[in-house]
Amino acid sequence: MMNTKEKDSQYIMHTYGRYNVALKSGKGATAYDEDGKKYVDVASGIGVNSLGWCEDGWVKAVSEQANTIQHMSNYFYCPQASNLAEKLCTLTGFSKVCFGNSGAEANECAIKVARKYSFDKYGADRNEIITLNNSFHGRTVTTLSATGQDVFHNYFFPFTQGFAYVDANDMNALENAVTDKTCAVMLELIQGEGGVNILDKDYVQSLVKFCNEKDILVIVDEVQTGAGRTGKLFAFQNFEVKPDIFTVAKGIGGGLPIGLCVCGEKLKDVMSPSTHGTTFGANPVVCAGANYVLDKISKPEFLSEVESKGKYIEEKVLKMDGVKAVRRMGLMIGIELKDGDAHDIAAKCVENGLIIITAKSLLRMLPPLNITKEEIDLALDILEKTLKEN
Ligand SMILES: *Cc1c(COP(=O)(O)O)cnc(C)c1O
């Protein structure tokens, strides 16, 4: 009989390099593999299990909903989806939500909203979207196009037209790239996959001001930074700007697939029946989980703990051998190493019982937002030991 790894190799397309571990169960920030070995987790999947593994209230919300009504088509009203949309709009001061199932889909929706707004107002030619070099916006053909990294622009030609790329933190470059065809700028405020690059606050504020004046829409991709990760509900609140559209996915479902595109007053009526949709979007089980997550993480005490836990981790990590610098906002943490390959070190950490991820040449932590002090200390002990071995 084949084991999990052998079956995976034989029957699953090899789109991922995996660690040699098959996870079986988890609680909080602790998981166990098929052999019973224990791991402490500072990755949350990739920023997905925002309340850790199998948090009691989340499990209850999801299982009760699964036992009540598990799906309905989008031709019916769904109370869980309406509640989630209302909550999100009320908490952020935004106006309307469109539901999907992933970060890439949320960004696709944002791109469609931006292009339709511009089409309705200025005609078909004003359709170009500027994104930043080193960004990451997803794996569909259009969001690969939006992603400002050449390595992603391969194999799958032809890519979607209408994207231009500029360096982050360079207002001149942005101003020079804008033409009368530009309809939007799309950016992450912290480039997650790109190496936890925190954009300059001044730049972000100037960019929003500049775009507002030209009726160029600002789309903030909060797929990774959203849902409490940076110590505010959304990172744009840390940067003190209000985009026209933001997208959120990963952490907001607490472990179930969801992607939301959220727009402000100006765009709330751009999309009309049959301009967008997806079968599984606004699924009641997923929304029940997300409602639970949002209730929990939106409390000011909870968010301030996200920041204080992040600060605690930063201070301890900075004292470790082999660490050059830490890039951090809330519990979104990139660790610059003096030397050594981040992927090798992450693999050694996993062997030593710490689940940690990488971003370019950095180690990256996206711990469960409710991780305990004990779990943090255990994780940091393993990291320190692993860095010493390196
Ligand atoms: C992960 C990520 C995406 C893609 O999300 P998927 O759910 O994998 O489609 C898009 N943008 C950012 C910033 C991300 O971190």
XYZ file of C-alpha atoms and ligand atoms in Angstrom:
405
model
C 0.000 0.000 0.000
C 1.297 3.467 -0.832
C 1.738 6.004 1.932
C 0.496 9.590 1.738
C 3.687 10.885 0.178
C 3.808 8.149 -2.461
C 0.183 8.674 -3.435
C 0.783 12.408 -3.642
C 3.756 11.847 -5.942
C 1.812 9.486 -8.145
C -1.561 11.217 -8.337
C -1.142 14.940 -7.636
C 0.389 17.338 -10.164
C 3.716 18.500 -8.814
C 2.962 22.208 -8.525
C 4.423 22.397 -5.001
C 7.652 21.334 -3.361
C 6.550 19.868 -0.037
C 8.194 19.206 3.311
C 8.419 15.537 4.131
C 5.582 15.757 6.632
C 1.915 14.754 6.473
C -0.033 16.768 9.025
C -2.879 14.950 10.704
C -4.406 17.090 13.445
C -3.955 20.352 15.282
C -5.157 22.554 18.106
C -4.121 26.156 18.659
C -0.613 26.612 17.277
C 0.290 22.952 17.800
C -0.058 20.217 15.198
C 0.770 16.526 14.924
C 1.875 14.574 11.892
C 0.900 11.041 10.887
C 3.702 9.631 13.023
C 2.587 11.552 16.109
C 5.451 14.065 15.980
C 4.586 17.488 17.401
C 5.026 20.855 15.647
C 4.531 24.425 16.770
C 3.237 26.643 13.996
C 4.123 30.228 13.165
C 2.771 30.111 9.613
C -1.008 29.505 9.972
C -1.024 27.583 6.712
C 0.083 30.660 4.821
C -1.655 33.235 6.966
C -4.948 31.340 6.737
C -5.638 29.741 10.118
C -5.899 33.136 11.771
C -7.245 31.618 14.995
C -4.969 28.596 14.847
C -6.063 25.027 14.335
C -9.615 24.041 15.218
C -10.478 26.918 17.555
C -13.544 25.811 19.528
C -15.910 28.654 18.631
C -14.953 28.559 14.958
C -15.448 24.787 14.784
C -18.858 25.208 16.408
C -19.938 27.996 14.040
C -18.849 26.036 10.972
C -20.205 22.651 12.028
C -23.556 24.043 13.147
C -23.892 25.786 9.804
C -22.905 22.611 7.916
C -25.660 20.872 9.838
C -28.257 23.559 9.013
C -27.801 24.487 5.360
C -24.486 23.930 3.593
C -24.977 25.662 0.260
C -27.522 27.545 -1.739
C -27.164 29.045 -5.165
C -26.570 32.749 -5.463
C -30.146 33.116 -6.728
C -31.253 32.999 -3.091
C -30.545 35.347 -0.214
C -28.025 33.994 2.276
C -28.221 35.392 5.841
C -24.619 34.430 6.707
C -23.307 36.260 3.647
C -25.463 39.342 4.263
C -24.323 39.476 7.871
C -20.679 39.164 6.874
C -20.975 41.898 4.243
C -22.759 44.227 6.659
C -20.175 43.616 9.356
C -17.259 44.213 7.023
C -18.748 47.417 5.611
C -19.703 48.750 9.032
C -16.273 48.051 10.474
C -14.391 49.670 7.594
C -16.674 52.409 6.282
C -16.825 50.715 2.870
C -20.049 50.182 0.935
C -20.342 46.845 -0.854
C -18.809 43.392 -1.002
C -18.499 40.815 -3.787
C -17.902 37.196 -2.766
C -15.428 34.696 -4.204
C -13.329 31.806 -2.995
C -9.687 32.858 -3.071
C -7.301 35.769 -3.126
C -6.744 35.542 -6.860
C -10.490 35.581 -7.467
C -10.939 38.582 -5.199
C -8.282 40.405 -7.215
C -9.886 39.349 -10.498
C -13.090 40.887 -9.224
C -11.305 44.093 -8.226
C -9.768 44.312 -11.714
C -13.190 43.817 -13.300
C -14.803 46.460 -11.084
C -12.030 48.951 -11.904
C -12.216 48.322 -15.633
C -15.998 48.499 -15.690
C -16.040 51.755 -13.757
C -13.630 53.226 -16.266
C -15.486 51.728 -19.237
C -18.808 53.188 -18.096
C -17.322 56.628 -17.525
C -14.502 56.978 -20.056
C -14.969 54.214 -22.666
C -13.126 51.014 -23.513
C -9.636 52.441 -24.039
C -9.024 53.557 -20.493
C -8.272 50.102 -19.096
C -4.668 49.924 -17.944
C -3.723 48.982 -14.394
C -0.374 49.854 -12.867
C 1.055 47.423 -10.331
C 4.338 47.351 -8.445
C 7.485 45.412 -9.205
C 7.970 42.552 -6.792
C 4.241 42.287 -6.099
C 2.170 39.135 -5.915
C -1.505 39.089 -6.832
C -2.335 35.461 -7.612
C -2.039 32.559 -10.041
C -4.836 33.001 -12.552
C -3.700 34.192 -15.967
C -4.863 37.748 -15.261
C -3.502 37.984 -11.709
C -0.188 36.536 -12.943
C -0.182 39.422 -15.406
C -0.880 41.808 -12.540
C 2.009 40.324 -10.560
C 5.071 42.505 -11.126
C 7.691 39.750 -11.309
C 9.013 38.454 -14.628
C 9.421 34.899 -13.313
C 5.633 34.634 -13.242
C 5.263 35.749 -16.858
C 6.231 32.504 -18.505
C 4.724 29.407 -20.171
C 1.092 30.482 -20.230
C 1.068 32.943 -23.116
C -0.765 35.016 -24.079
C -1.161 36.815 -20.744
C -3.894 39.349 -20.099
C -3.022 42.730 -21.596
C -3.267 46.061 -19.870
C -0.784 45.998 -17.007
C 2.236 48.222 -16.427
C 4.767 47.932 -13.627
C 6.694 50.457 -11.567
C 9.087 50.291 -8.616
C 7.574 50.705 -5.173
C 8.262 53.851 -3.154
C 9.006 55.945 -6.254
C 6.332 58.572 -6.908
C 8.129 59.890 -10.007
C 8.079 56.461 -11.575
C 4.368 56.187 -10.911
C 3.570 59.633 -12.253
C 5.600 58.890 -15.391
C 3.839 55.579 -15.926
C 0.357 57.077 -15.782
C -1.191 57.771 -19.191
C -4.678 58.660 -20.350
C -5.250 54.902 -20.520
C -4.612 54.317 -16.829
C -7.702 53.276 -14.875
C -6.245 51.950 -11.621
C -3.216 51.267 -9.465
C -3.129 47.983 -7.586
C -0.715 47.322 -4.732
C 0.027 45.445 -1.539
C 0.948 47.793 1.303
C 3.302 45.121 2.568
C 4.585 42.890 -0.209
C 4.210 39.506 1.435
C 5.500 36.973 -1.081
C 7.936 39.625 -2.330
C 9.862 39.564 0.969
C 7.749 41.359 3.589
C 8.573 44.744 2.047
C 6.719 47.398 3.996
C 5.967 50.335 1.711
C 6.781 53.865 2.890
C 3.759 55.484 4.477
C 4.515 58.792 2.742
C 4.614 57.104 -0.627
C 1.314 55.318 -0.066
C -0.375 58.533 1.049
C 1.000 60.505 -1.912
C -0.032 57.753 -4.286
C -3.617 57.731 -3.037
C -3.838 61.514 -3.195
C -2.393 61.621 -6.721
C -4.726 58.875 -7.964
C -7.808 60.412 -6.331
C -7.162 63.667 -8.149
C -7.047 61.853 -11.496
C -9.971 59.513 -10.839
C -7.536 56.609 -11.056
C -8.805 53.902 -8.728
C -6.617 52.596 -5.920
C -6.927 48.864 -5.308
C -5.216 47.589 -2.169
C -4.573 43.848 -2.129
C -5.064 42.898 1.520
C -5.222 39.173 0.807
C -2.277 38.612 3.151
C -2.212 41.821 5.212
C -5.945 41.937 5.982
C -8.074 40.447 8.742
C -6.058 41.678 11.702
C -2.654 40.480 10.519
C -0.950 43.883 10.885
C -2.522 44.827 14.208
C -5.361 46.779 12.611
C -8.303 45.125 10.931
C -6.763 46.152 7.599
C -3.283 47.407 6.775
C -4.644 50.515 5.018
C -5.706 51.692 8.478
C -2.066 51.554 9.578
C -1.138 53.607 6.522
C -4.040 55.986 7.165
C -5.413 55.864 3.641
C -8.723 54.823 2.159
C -8.470 52.896 -1.108
C -11.346 52.683 -3.600
C -11.264 48.897 -3.447
C -9.606 46.395 -1.178
C -9.466 42.627 -1.402
C -9.169 40.159 1.442
C -8.886 36.377 1.557
C -6.432 34.105 3.398
C -7.037 34.798 7.109
C -10.609 36.021 7.083
C -12.113 32.545 6.678
C -10.096 31.062 9.534
C -9.246 28.063 7.327
C -12.029 27.850 4.735
C -11.768 29.257 1.210
C -13.055 32.777 0.779
C -12.050 35.887 -1.155
C -13.777 39.235 -0.921
C -13.638 42.333 -3.039
C -14.835 45.357 -1.085
C -15.533 48.758 -2.618
C -16.382 52.247 -1.439
C -19.327 54.489 -2.219
C -18.104 55.581 -5.664
C -18.071 52.025 -7.007
C -20.959 50.409 -5.222
C -23.263 50.240 -8.244
C -20.674 49.519 -10.945
C -21.382 45.802 -11.099
C -24.835 44.762 -12.295
C -26.536 41.348 -12.572
C -24.492 38.812 -14.561
C -21.316 40.926 -14.747
C -19.645 38.681 -12.175
C -20.281 35.594 -10.079
C -19.009 32.253 -8.916
C -20.887 29.111 -7.874
C -19.337 28.710 -4.448
C -19.074 32.403 -3.552
C -20.919 33.419 -0.366
C -21.137 29.825 0.822
C -22.986 29.802 4.185
C -20.564 27.445 5.973
C -17.594 29.528 4.892
C -19.409 32.750 5.830
C -20.383 31.360 9.249
C -16.679 30.742 9.915
C -15.712 34.186 8.607
C -18.387 35.880 10.722
C -16.950 34.189 13.771
C -13.398 35.206 12.837
C -14.408 38.798 12.149
C -16.320 39.143 15.447
C -13.297 37.889 17.314
C -10.483 39.757 15.556
C -12.228 43.124 15.254
C -12.144 43.750 19.008
C -9.645 46.519 19.833
C -8.108 44.452 22.690
C -7.527 41.569 20.315
C -5.875 43.803 17.712
C -3.626 45.520 20.226
C -2.423 42.103 21.368
C -1.547 41.248 17.777
C 0.803 44.223 17.790
C 2.255 43.520 21.242
C 2.882 39.853 20.444
C 4.564 40.909 17.210
C 6.775 43.336 19.086
C 7.709 40.655 21.613
C 8.710 38.278 18.807
C 10.678 41.003 17.019
C 12.689 41.898 20.106
C 13.587 38.276 20.818
C 14.398 37.416 17.201
C 16.672 40.450 16.846
C 18.865 39.046 19.632
C 19.392 35.717 17.879
C 22.619 34.674 16.166
C 22.445 34.953 12.416
C 19.635 37.510 12.294
C 20.391 40.740 10.457
C 17.081 42.577 10.680
C 13.358 42.136 11.185
C 10.646 43.645 8.984
C 7.373 43.639 10.850
C 3.920 45.063 11.231
C 1.694 43.308 13.776
C 2.165 39.578 13.316
C 3.407 39.823 9.741
C 7.110 39.200 10.238
C 10.066 38.869 7.875
C 13.456 37.856 9.230
C 16.536 38.904 7.256
C 19.370 36.477 7.762
C 23.070 37.336 7.877
C 23.859 34.245 5.859
C 22.450 30.857 5.063
C 19.631 29.905 2.776
C 16.194 30.686 4.203
C 14.640 27.625 2.560
C 17.242 25.310 4.078
C 16.768 26.875 7.487
C 12.967 26.629 7.231
C 13.339 22.944 6.309
C 15.594 22.395 9.333
C 13.086 24.206 11.550
C 10.367 21.838 10.346
C 12.614 18.877 11.180
C 13.074 20.421 14.611
C 9.321 20.828 15.098
C 8.722 24.431 14.015
C 6.512 25.227 11.039
C 7.826 28.448 9.524
C 7.755 29.761 5.943
C 9.948 31.922 3.731
C 9.549 34.979 1.517
C 12.341 35.363 -1.034
C 15.570 35.260 1.027
C 13.809 35.882 4.338
C 12.244 33.635 6.916
C 8.613 34.624 7.347
C 6.230 34.238 10.256
C 2.460 34.664 10.026
C 1.501 33.103 13.371
C -2.077 32.471 14.407
C -3.291 35.855 15.699
C -4.310 34.264 19.008
C -1.022 32.407 19.532
C -0.170 32.180 23.236
C 2.982 33.414 24.951
C 3.965 29.795 25.711
C 3.595 28.810 22.077
C 5.617 31.849 20.997
C 8.400 31.003 23.440
C 8.503 27.402 22.290
C 8.651 28.499 18.645
C 11.427 30.997 19.348
C 13.456 28.384 21.251
C 13.334 26.057 18.249
C 14.211 28.895 15.871
C 17.167 29.982 17.991
C 18.478 26.450 18.277
C 18.097 25.880 14.529
C 19.884 29.119 13.666
C 22.748 28.123 15.976
C 23.094 24.758 14.217
C 23.261 26.506 10.875
C -1.802 34.689 -1.364
C -1.970 35.959 -2.060
C -2.771 36.070 -3.211
C -3.408 34.875 -3.861
O -4.378 34.281 -3.036
P -4.933 32.833 -3.397
O -5.970 32.566 -2.348
O -3.766 31.896 -3.336
O -5.516 32.901 -4.762
C -2.962 37.320 -3.760
N -2.393 38.411 -3.225
C -1.619 38.337 -2.126
C -1.048 39.594 -1.557
C -1.368 37.125 -1.514
O -0.572 37.046 -0.443
